[in-house]
Amino acid sequence: MNTQLLRGVAIFVALLLVQILVFNHIHLFNCATPLLYIYVVLLFPRNIPRWMALLSGFIMGFFIDIFSNTPGVSMASTTFMGLIQPYMLVLFLQRDSADDLCPSIRSLGATRFICYTFLMVLIYCTLFFTLETFNFFNWLQWLECIAGSTTITVVLAITLENFRSK
Amino acid sequence: MINSGMRNLLDFLAKYSYWLLFVLLEAISFVLLFRFNSYQGSVWFSSANIVAGKIYDTSSKIESYFQLSKINEQLTQRNLYLEQRLAKLERDLGDSAADTAMNRSLLLQSLHPYRLIPAKVVGMSWNRRDNLLTINKGEADGVKKDMGVVCGTGVVGIVYLTSAHYAIVIPVLNSQSNISCIIQGRGYFGYLHWTGGNTSEAYVDDVPRHAHFKLYENVVTSGYSSVFPAGVMVGKILHVYNSTDQMSYRLKVELATDFGKLRDVCVIDNTALSEQADIMRAAEDSIRTRESGKAN
């Protein structure tokens, strides 16, 4: 558990730096910004205590918010992701999977993992951009942002997962 | 009976305690979300805090090396342009009055009220509707809230939060930005707004219907508020629309400032000017009270 936790923290710190130094400056076609740090939430193992999932989500969102001047936005969304991650994971598990299973391409299989990633990222991007614009002042741009960011984040997350599982 | 009831309650709480935690954490997030805009004491909870500032500082230093040649080129061009303009102005002044020493002292006097504090942009977003910009000068360097920020090519924004060594600026690319400007040489004025999307275009609202102007004329700051001196470049008129209430024009403006490449900016220290504005306001108030006294 401890090595798992340390590995998670290390991945998060790396992704945090990449996010604030590179990804926050990317804005493809005026809509697609990668929000890759959500990848860390995807990796929570199956038997993670509920409070820990929530608290890790909260703390991660806190650091992202400080650096990108969006107080509360990613904090609220990552906390919510910490809440629903266990339910989402159960949807894509095989019946005989281990109790302490860590979601990955190897443990879930490629199709299931991609679906799981897509669903989680879609929910996250929807939450994030809803909270950010809040009053739906431009719903077309809101939809574009969600679609663009979901696509680019899923692609990056799958690529990263491929590298990690090798 | 009571015991088992208590135990049931405790069991229930233990089983679903994470929901309570969830509600608590979300509540904290939403408090931050809603209070930040009006909350001035939250400097540490933004990129103006020392750790975030340092990291952004380092990264922007590294980045700036890759753009030095381009910036140099721009500076040289700008310098050339200014030199020519200065030469022309001096010539014009020399024509109108023979006493050059007098002219020079007048010129210096007119620049005197402003002190420019050079700063570097260390962090900036431009993909949101409410973008913010972090600069590496703060209270220790004399930067205060509500000071204007400009760059070599045009207007940038207004200082919003300051910490000891960093400050956050609300740039033109923020839905809350509201800078008073006029059409150069015509005198009609309006307010500069940005509504998201394209970072090189903004809108000037509330231009009167009787205004005469042409496309591609320049829009500059009006100098009516003490934040910016008059005549700082804002942009070029690209298109004219009617406002939604049909009472005024809405101009689409191509911004003179390229926010994508923004690196060196100047904060305008307007302390002397804002004193002047305060005195004006005090005078107006006293006249008003006198008038209302008379009316009574």
Coordinates of C-alpha atoms in Angstrom, one line a residue:
Chain A
M1 CA 0.0 0.0 0.0
N2 CA 2.8 2.4 1.0
T3 CA 4.8 1.9 -2.2
Q4 CA 1.6 2.3 -4.2
L5 CA 0.8 5.5 -2.3
L6 CA 4.3 6.9 -3.0
R7 CA 4.1 5.9 -6.6
G8 CA 0.8 7.7 -6.9
V9 CA 2.2 10.9 -5.3
A10 CA 5.2 10.8 -7.6
I11 CA 3.0 10.5 -10.7
F12 CA 0.8 13.3 -9.4
V13 CA 3.7 15.7 -8.8
A14 CA 5.1 14.9 -12.3
L15 CA 1.7 15.5 -13.9
L16 CA 1.1 18.6 -11.8
L17 CA 4.3 20.1 -13.1
V18 CA 3.6 19.1 -16.7
Q19 CA 0.1 20.5 -16.4
I20 CA 1.1 23.9 -15.1
L21 CA 4.2 24.3 -17.3
V22 CA 2.9 22.8 -20.5
F23 CA -0.7 21.7 -20.7
N24 CA -2.2 24.9 -19.3
H25 CA -0.8 26.8 -22.2
I26 CA -2.2 24.4 -24.8
H27 CA -5.5 25.5 -26.2
L28 CA -6.0 23.6 -29.5
F29 CA -8.6 25.1 -31.9
N30 CA -9.7 27.4 -29.1
C31 CA -11.2 24.6 -27.1
A32 CA -9.0 21.6 -26.3
T33 CA -6.9 21.8 -23.2
P34 CA -5.5 18.5 -21.8
L35 CA -6.4 17.9 -18.1
L36 CA -4.2 14.9 -17.7
Y37 CA -3.8 15.0 -13.9
I38 CA -7.2 13.2 -13.7
Y39 CA -5.2 10.1 -14.8
V40 CA -4.0 9.8 -11.2
V41 CA -7.6 9.3 -10.0
L42 CA -8.1 6.6 -12.7
L43 CA -5.3 4.6 -11.0
F44 CA -6.9 4.4 -7.5
P45 CA -6.9 0.6 -6.6
R46 CA -10.1 -1.2 -6.0
N47 CA -9.7 -1.5 -2.2
I48 CA -8.8 2.1 -1.6
P49 CA -10.7 3.5 1.5
R50 CA -13.4 5.8 0.5
W51 CA -12.2 8.7 2.7
M52 CA -8.8 8.4 1.1
A53 CA -10.1 8.6 -2.4
L54 CA -12.0 11.7 -1.5
L55 CA -9.2 13.3 0.3
S56 CA -6.6 12.6 -2.4
G57 CA -8.9 14.0 -5.0
F58 CA -9.5 17.1 -2.9
I59 CA -5.7 17.7 -2.3
M60 CA -4.9 17.2 -5.9
G61 CA -7.5 19.7 -7.0
F62 CA -6.2 22.1 -4.4
F63 CA -2.7 22.1 -5.9
I64 CA -4.0 22.4 -9.4
D65 CA -6.2 25.3 -8.4
I66 CA -3.4 27.2 -6.7
F67 CA -1.3 27.0 -9.8
S68 CA -3.9 27.7 -12.4
N69 CA -5.9 30.5 -10.6
T70 CA -9.1 28.6 -10.7
P71 CA -10.0 28.3 -6.9
G72 CA -12.5 25.7 -6.2
V73 CA -13.1 24.5 -9.8
S74 CA -10.8 21.5 -10.0
M75 CA -11.1 21.0 -6.3
A76 CA -14.8 20.4 -6.5
S77 CA -14.5 18.3 -9.6
T78 CA -11.6 16.0 -8.5
T79 CA -13.4 15.4 -5.1
F80 CA -16.4 14.3 -7.0
M81 CA -14.3 12.0 -9.1
G82 CA -12.9 10.5 -5.9
L83 CA -16.4 9.8 -4.9
I84 CA -17.6 8.1 -8.1
Q85 CA -14.3 6.3 -9.1
P86 CA -15.1 3.1 -7.2
Y87 CA -18.6 2.8 -8.8
M88 CA -17.2 3.5 -12.2
L89 CA -14.4 0.9 -11.7
V90 CA -16.9 -1.8 -10.7
L91 CA -18.8 -1.3 -14.0
F92 CA -15.7 -2.4 -15.9
L93 CA -14.5 -5.2 -13.7
Q94 CA -14.5 -8.9 -14.6
R95 CA -16.3 -11.0 -12.1
D96 CA -13.3 -12.9 -10.8
S97 CA -11.0 -9.9 -10.4
A98 CA -8.8 -9.5 -7.4
D99 CA -9.7 -7.4 -4.4
D100 CA -6.7 -5.1 -4.6
L101 CA -6.8 -4.7 -8.3
C102 CA -5.1 -1.6 -9.8
P103 CA -6.8 -0.4 -13.0
S104 CA -4.5 -0.6 -15.9
I105 CA -4.5 -1.9 -19.5
R106 CA -3.0 -5.1 -18.3
S107 CA -5.5 -5.8 -15.5
L108 CA -8.6 -4.6 -17.3
G109 CA -7.9 -5.3 -20.9
A110 CA -7.5 -2.6 -23.5
T111 CA -11.1 -2.1 -24.5
R112 CA -12.4 -2.0 -20.9
F113 CA -9.7 0.3 -19.8
I114 CA -10.3 2.7 -22.7
C115 CA -14.0 2.8 -22.0
Y116 CA -13.4 3.3 -18.3
T117 CA -10.9 6.2 -19.1
F118 CA -13.3 7.8 -21.6
L119 CA -16.2 7.7 -19.2
M120 CA -14.2 9.1 -16.3
V121 CA -12.6 11.8 -18.4
L122 CA -15.9 12.8 -19.9
I123 CA -17.5 13.2 -16.5
Y124 CA -14.6 15.2 -15.3
C125 CA -14.4 17.6 -18.2
T126 CA -18.2 18.2 -18.1
L127 CA -17.9 19.0 -14.4
F128 CA -14.8 21.1 -14.8
F129 CA -16.1 23.3 -17.6
T130 CA -19.6 23.6 -16.1
L131 CA -18.1 25.0 -12.9
E132 CA -15.8 27.2 -14.8
T133 CA -18.3 28.9 -17.0
F134 CA -21.1 28.3 -14.6
N135 CA -23.7 30.5 -16.3
F136 CA -23.6 28.7 -19.6
F137 CA -23.0 32.0 -21.3
N138 CA -21.9 30.3 -24.5
W139 CA -23.2 26.8 -24.5
L140 CA -21.7 26.0 -27.9
Q141 CA -18.2 26.9 -26.7
W142 CA -19.0 24.9 -23.5
L143 CA -19.7 21.8 -25.6
E144 CA -16.7 22.3 -27.8
C145 CA -14.5 22.6 -24.7
I146 CA -15.8 19.4 -23.2
A147 CA -15.5 17.5 -26.4
G148 CA -12.1 18.8 -27.3
S149 CA -10.6 18.4 -23.8
T150 CA -12.1 14.9 -23.3
T151 CA -10.6 13.7 -26.6
I152 CA -7.1 15.1 -26.1
T153 CA -7.0 14.0 -22.4
V154 CA -8.2 10.4 -23.3
V155 CA -5.6 10.1 -26.0
L156 CA -2.8 11.4 -23.7
A157 CA -4.0 9.1 -20.8
I158 CA -4.0 6.0 -23.0
T159 CA -0.5 6.9 -24.4
L160 CA 0.8 7.4 -20.9
E161 CA -0.7 4.1 -19.7
N162 CA 0.9 2.3 -22.7
F163 CA 4.3 3.7 -21.7
R164 CA 3.8 2.8 -18.1
S165 CA 2.7 -0.8 -18.8
K166 CA 5.7 -1.6 -20.9
Chain B
M1 CA -33.4 -1.1 22.9
I2 CA -31.8 2.2 23.1
N3 CA -28.4 0.6 22.9
S4 CA -29.2 -1.3 19.7
G5 CA -30.6 1.9 18.3
M6 CA -27.5 3.8 19.1
R7 CA -25.4 1.0 17.6
N8 CA -27.4 1.1 14.4
L9 CA -26.9 4.8 14.2
L10 CA -23.2 4.5 14.8
D11 CA -23.0 1.7 12.2
F12 CA -24.8 3.8 9.8
L13 CA -22.5 6.7 10.3
A14 CA -19.4 4.5 10.1
K15 CA -20.7 3.0 6.8
Y16 CA -21.6 6.2 5.2
S17 CA -19.1 8.6 6.8
Y18 CA -17.5 9.2 3.5
W19 CA -20.6 10.9 2.3
L20 CA -20.3 13.4 5.1
L21 CA -16.6 13.9 4.2
F22 CA -17.7 14.4 0.5
V23 CA -20.2 17.0 1.4
L24 CA -17.7 18.8 3.6
L25 CA -15.0 18.9 1.0
E26 CA -17.4 20.0 -1.7
A27 CA -18.6 22.8 0.6
I28 CA -15.0 24.0 1.1
S29 CA -14.5 24.0 -2.7
F30 CA -17.6 25.9 -3.4
V31 CA -16.9 28.5 -0.8
L32 CA -13.6 29.1 -2.5
L33 CA -15.2 29.1 -5.9
F34 CA -17.7 31.8 -5.0
R35 CA -15.7 34.0 -2.6
F36 CA -12.5 34.4 -4.7
N37 CA -13.8 37.1 -6.9
S38 CA -14.6 39.5 -4.1
Y39 CA -12.1 38.3 -1.6
Q40 CA -9.0 40.4 -1.4
G41 CA -7.2 38.5 1.3
S42 CA -6.7 35.4 -0.7
V43 CA -3.3 36.2 -2.2
W44 CA -1.6 33.0 -0.9
F45 CA -4.3 30.9 -2.5
S46 CA -3.4 31.9 -6.1
S47 CA -0.3 32.0 -8.3
A48 CA 0.8 35.1 -6.4
N49 CA 2.0 33.0 -3.5
I50 CA 5.7 32.5 -3.1
V51 CA 6.1 28.9 -4.1
A52 CA 3.9 29.1 -7.2
G53 CA 5.5 32.4 -8.1
K54 CA 9.0 30.9 -7.9
I55 CA 8.1 27.9 -10.1
Y56 CA 6.5 30.1 -12.7
D57 CA 9.4 32.5 -12.5
T58 CA 12.0 29.8 -13.3
S59 CA 10.0 28.3 -16.1
S60 CA 9.4 31.7 -17.8
K61 CA 13.1 32.5 -17.5
I62 CA 13.9 29.3 -19.4
E63 CA 11.2 30.0 -21.9
S64 CA 12.4 33.6 -22.5
Y65 CA 15.7 32.4 -23.8
F66 CA 14.0 30.8 -26.7
Q67 CA 12.3 34.1 -27.7
L68 CA 15.1 36.5 -27.1
S69 CA 15.9 37.0 -30.8
K70 CA 12.3 37.8 -31.7
I71 CA 11.9 40.1 -28.8
N72 CA 15.1 41.9 -29.7
E73 CA 13.8 42.4 -33.2
Q74 CA 10.6 43.8 -31.9
L75 CA 12.4 46.1 -29.5
T76 CA 14.6 47.4 -32.2
Q77 CA 11.7 48.2 -34.5
R78 CA 9.9 49.9 -31.7
N79 CA 12.9 51.9 -30.8
L80 CA 13.3 53.0 -34.4
Y81 CA 9.7 54.0 -34.6
L82 CA 9.9 56.0 -31.3
E83 CA 13.1 57.7 -32.3
Q84 CA 11.5 58.9 -35.6
R85 CA 8.4 60.0 -33.8
L86 CA 10.5 61.9 -31.2
A87 CA 12.5 63.6 -33.9
K88 CA 9.3 64.6 -35.7
L89 CA 7.7 65.9 -32.5
E90 CA 10.8 67.9 -31.6
R91 CA 10.9 69.4 -35.1
D92 CA 7.2 70.4 -34.7
L93 CA 7.8 71.8 -31.3
G94 CA 10.9 73.7 -32.6
D95 CA 8.7 75.2 -35.3
S96 CA 6.1 76.4 -33.0
A97 CA 8.4 77.8 -30.3
A98 CA 12.0 78.9 -30.6
D99 CA 12.9 78.3 -27.0
T100 CA 14.1 74.6 -27.0
A101 CA 15.3 74.6 -23.4
M102 CA 11.8 75.6 -22.3
N103 CA 10.3 72.9 -24.5
R104 CA 12.4 70.2 -23.0
S105 CA 11.4 71.1 -19.4
L106 CA 7.7 71.1 -20.5
L107 CA 8.1 67.7 -22.0
L108 CA 9.7 66.3 -18.9
Q109 CA 7.0 67.8 -16.8
S110 CA 4.3 66.2 -18.7
L111 CA 5.9 62.7 -18.2
H112 CA 6.6 63.4 -14.5
P113 CA 3.4 62.1 -12.9
Y114 CA 4.0 58.5 -14.0
R115 CA 6.7 56.2 -12.8
L116 CA 7.1 53.0 -14.8
I117 CA 7.9 49.8 -12.9
P118 CA 9.3 47.2 -15.4
A119 CA 8.1 43.6 -14.7
K120 CA 8.1 40.2 -16.3
V121 CA 5.0 38.1 -17.0
V122 CA 5.6 34.8 -15.2
G123 CA 2.2 33.1 -15.6
M124 CA -0.8 33.7 -17.8
S125 CA -3.8 31.8 -19.0
W126 CA -5.7 32.7 -22.1
N127 CA -8.0 29.7 -22.6
R128 CA -10.6 30.8 -20.1
R129 CA -13.3 33.4 -20.0
D130 CA -11.7 35.0 -16.9
N131 CA -8.0 34.9 -17.6
L132 CA -5.5 36.2 -15.1
L133 CA -1.8 37.1 -15.4
T134 CA 0.9 36.9 -12.8
I135 CA 3.9 39.3 -12.9
N136 CA 7.1 39.2 -10.8
K137 CA 6.8 42.6 -9.1
G138 CA 4.8 43.1 -6.0
E139 CA 4.3 45.5 -3.1
A140 CA 8.0 45.6 -2.3
D141 CA 8.6 47.2 -5.7
G142 CA 5.7 49.7 -5.3
V143 CA 3.0 47.8 -7.2
K144 CA -0.4 48.4 -5.7
K145 CA -4.0 47.4 -6.5
D146 CA -5.6 49.2 -9.4
M147 CA -2.4 50.3 -11.2
G148 CA -2.4 50.0 -14.9
V149 CA -0.2 47.6 -16.8
V150 CA 1.1 48.2 -20.4
C151 CA 3.6 46.6 -22.7
G152 CA 5.6 48.0 -25.6
T153 CA 2.7 47.6 -28.1
G154 CA -0.3 48.5 -26.0
V155 CA -2.5 48.1 -23.0
V156 CA -2.4 44.9 -20.9
G157 CA -4.6 45.2 -17.9
I158 CA -5.1 46.4 -14.3
V159 CA -3.4 45.1 -11.1
Y160 CA -5.9 43.1 -9.0
L161 CA -4.0 41.3 -6.1
T162 CA -0.6 42.0 -4.8
S163 CA 1.8 40.0 -2.5
A164 CA 5.3 41.0 -1.5
H165 CA 7.0 40.0 -4.7
Y166 CA 4.3 39.0 -7.1
A167 CA 1.0 40.5 -8.4
I168 CA -2.0 39.3 -10.3
V169 CA -3.3 41.4 -13.1
I170 CA -6.7 41.3 -14.7
P171 CA -5.8 41.5 -18.4
V172 CA -8.1 42.8 -21.2
L173 CA -8.8 39.1 -21.8
N174 CA -11.1 38.8 -18.8
S175 CA -14.9 39.2 -18.8
Q176 CA -14.5 41.6 -15.8
S177 CA -12.0 43.9 -17.5
N178 CA -13.5 47.3 -18.2
I179 CA -11.1 49.9 -19.6
S180 CA -12.3 53.3 -20.8
C181 CA -11.0 54.2 -24.3
I182 CA -11.5 56.7 -27.1
I183 CA -11.2 56.6 -30.9
Q184 CA -7.9 58.4 -31.5
G185 CA -8.3 61.9 -32.9
R186 CA -12.1 61.8 -32.7
G187 CA -12.8 61.9 -29.0
Y188 CA -15.8 59.5 -28.9
F189 CA -15.3 57.2 -26.0
G190 CA -16.5 53.7 -24.9
Y191 CA -15.6 50.8 -22.7
L192 CA -13.3 47.9 -23.7
H193 CA -14.8 44.4 -23.1
W194 CA -13.8 40.9 -23.9
T195 CA -16.3 38.1 -24.2
G196 CA -14.1 35.0 -24.5
G197 CA -12.9 33.1 -27.5
N198 CA -10.4 34.8 -29.8
T199 CA -7.6 36.4 -27.9
S200 CA -6.7 39.0 -30.5
E201 CA -10.1 40.6 -30.7
A202 CA -12.2 42.6 -28.1
Y203 CA -15.2 44.9 -28.2
V204 CA -15.7 48.6 -27.4
D205 CA -19.2 49.2 -26.1
D206 CA -21.2 52.3 -25.6
V207 CA -19.9 54.4 -28.5
P208 CA -22.5 57.0 -29.2
R209 CA -24.6 56.7 -32.3
H210 CA -23.7 60.1 -33.6
A211 CA -20.0 59.3 -33.6
H212 CA -18.1 59.6 -36.9
F213 CA -15.1 57.4 -37.5
K214 CA -13.6 55.0 -40.1
L215 CA -12.6 51.4 -40.0
Y216 CA -9.0 50.7 -39.1
E217 CA -8.7 53.8 -37.0
N218 CA -6.9 53.4 -33.8
V219 CA -8.6 53.1 -30.4
V220 CA -6.5 54.4 -27.4
T221 CA -7.0 54.8 -23.7
S222 CA -9.0 57.9 -22.7
G223 CA -7.1 58.9 -19.6
Y224 CA -10.4 59.7 -17.9
S225 CA -9.6 57.3 -15.1
S226 CA -6.3 57.8 -13.5
V227 CA -5.3 54.2 -14.2
F228 CA -3.9 54.7 -17.6
P229 CA -2.5 57.9 -19.1
A230 CA -4.3 59.1 -22.2
G231 CA -3.2 57.7 -25.6
V232 CA -2.0 54.2 -24.7
M233 CA -2.6 52.1 -27.8
V234 CA -5.6 49.6 -27.5
G235 CA -6.1 48.4 -31.1
K236 CA -7.6 49.0 -34.5
I237 CA -11.4 49.1 -35.4
L238 CA -12.2 46.0 -37.4
H239 CA -16.0 46.0 -37.6
V240 CA -19.0 48.1 -36.4
Y241 CA -22.1 46.5 -34.9
N242 CA -25.3 48.0 -33.4
S243 CA -25.6 47.3 -29.7
T244 CA -28.4 45.0 -28.6
D245 CA -30.5 47.9 -27.4
Q246 CA -29.9 49.9 -30.6
M247 CA -28.8 52.9 -28.5
S248 CA -25.0 52.8 -29.3
Y249 CA -22.4 51.3 -31.5
R250 CA -20.3 48.2 -30.6
L251 CA -16.9 48.2 -32.2
K252 CA -14.9 45.0 -32.8
V253 CA -11.3 45.9 -32.2
E254 CA -8.1 44.0 -33.1
L255 CA -6.0 44.2 -30.0
A256 CA -2.5 45.8 -30.4
T257 CA -1.1 43.6 -27.6
D258 CA -0.2 40.1 -28.5
F259 CA -1.1 38.2 -25.3
G260 CA 0.3 35.0 -26.6
K261 CA 3.8 36.4 -26.6
L262 CA 3.6 38.8 -23.7
R263 CA 6.7 38.8 -21.6
D264 CA 7.9 42.3 -20.7
V265 CA 5.4 44.7 -19.2
C266 CA 5.4 48.0 -17.3
V267 CA 3.3 48.8 -14.3
I268 CA 2.3 52.5 -14.3
D269 CA 2.7 54.0 -10.9
N270 CA 0.0 56.6 -10.8
T271 CA 0.2 57.6 -7.2
A272 CA 0.6 61.3 -8.0
L273 CA -2.3 61.1 -10.5
S274 CA -4.6 59.3 -8.2
E275 CA -4.1 62.0 -5.6
Q276 CA -5.1 64.4 -8.2
A277 CA -8.2 62.3 -8.9
D278 CA -9.0 62.2 -5.2
I279 CA -8.8 65.9 -4.9
M280 CA -11.1 66.3 -7.9
R281 CA -13.6 64.0 -6.4
A282 CA -13.4 65.7 -3.0
A283 CA -14.0 69.1 -4.8
E284 CA -16.9 67.7 -6.8
D285 CA -18.5 66.3 -3.6
S286 CA -18.1 69.6 -1.7
I287 CA -19.7 71.5 -4.6
R288 CA -22.6 69.0 -4.7
T289 CA -23.2 69.3 -0.9
R290 CA -23.2 73.0 -1.2
E291 CA -25.7 72.9 -4.0
S292 CA -27.9 70.5 -2.2
G293 CA -27.6 72.7 0.9
K294 CA -28.8 75.7 -1.2
A295 CA -31.6 73.7 -2.6
N296 CA -32.7 73.0 0.9

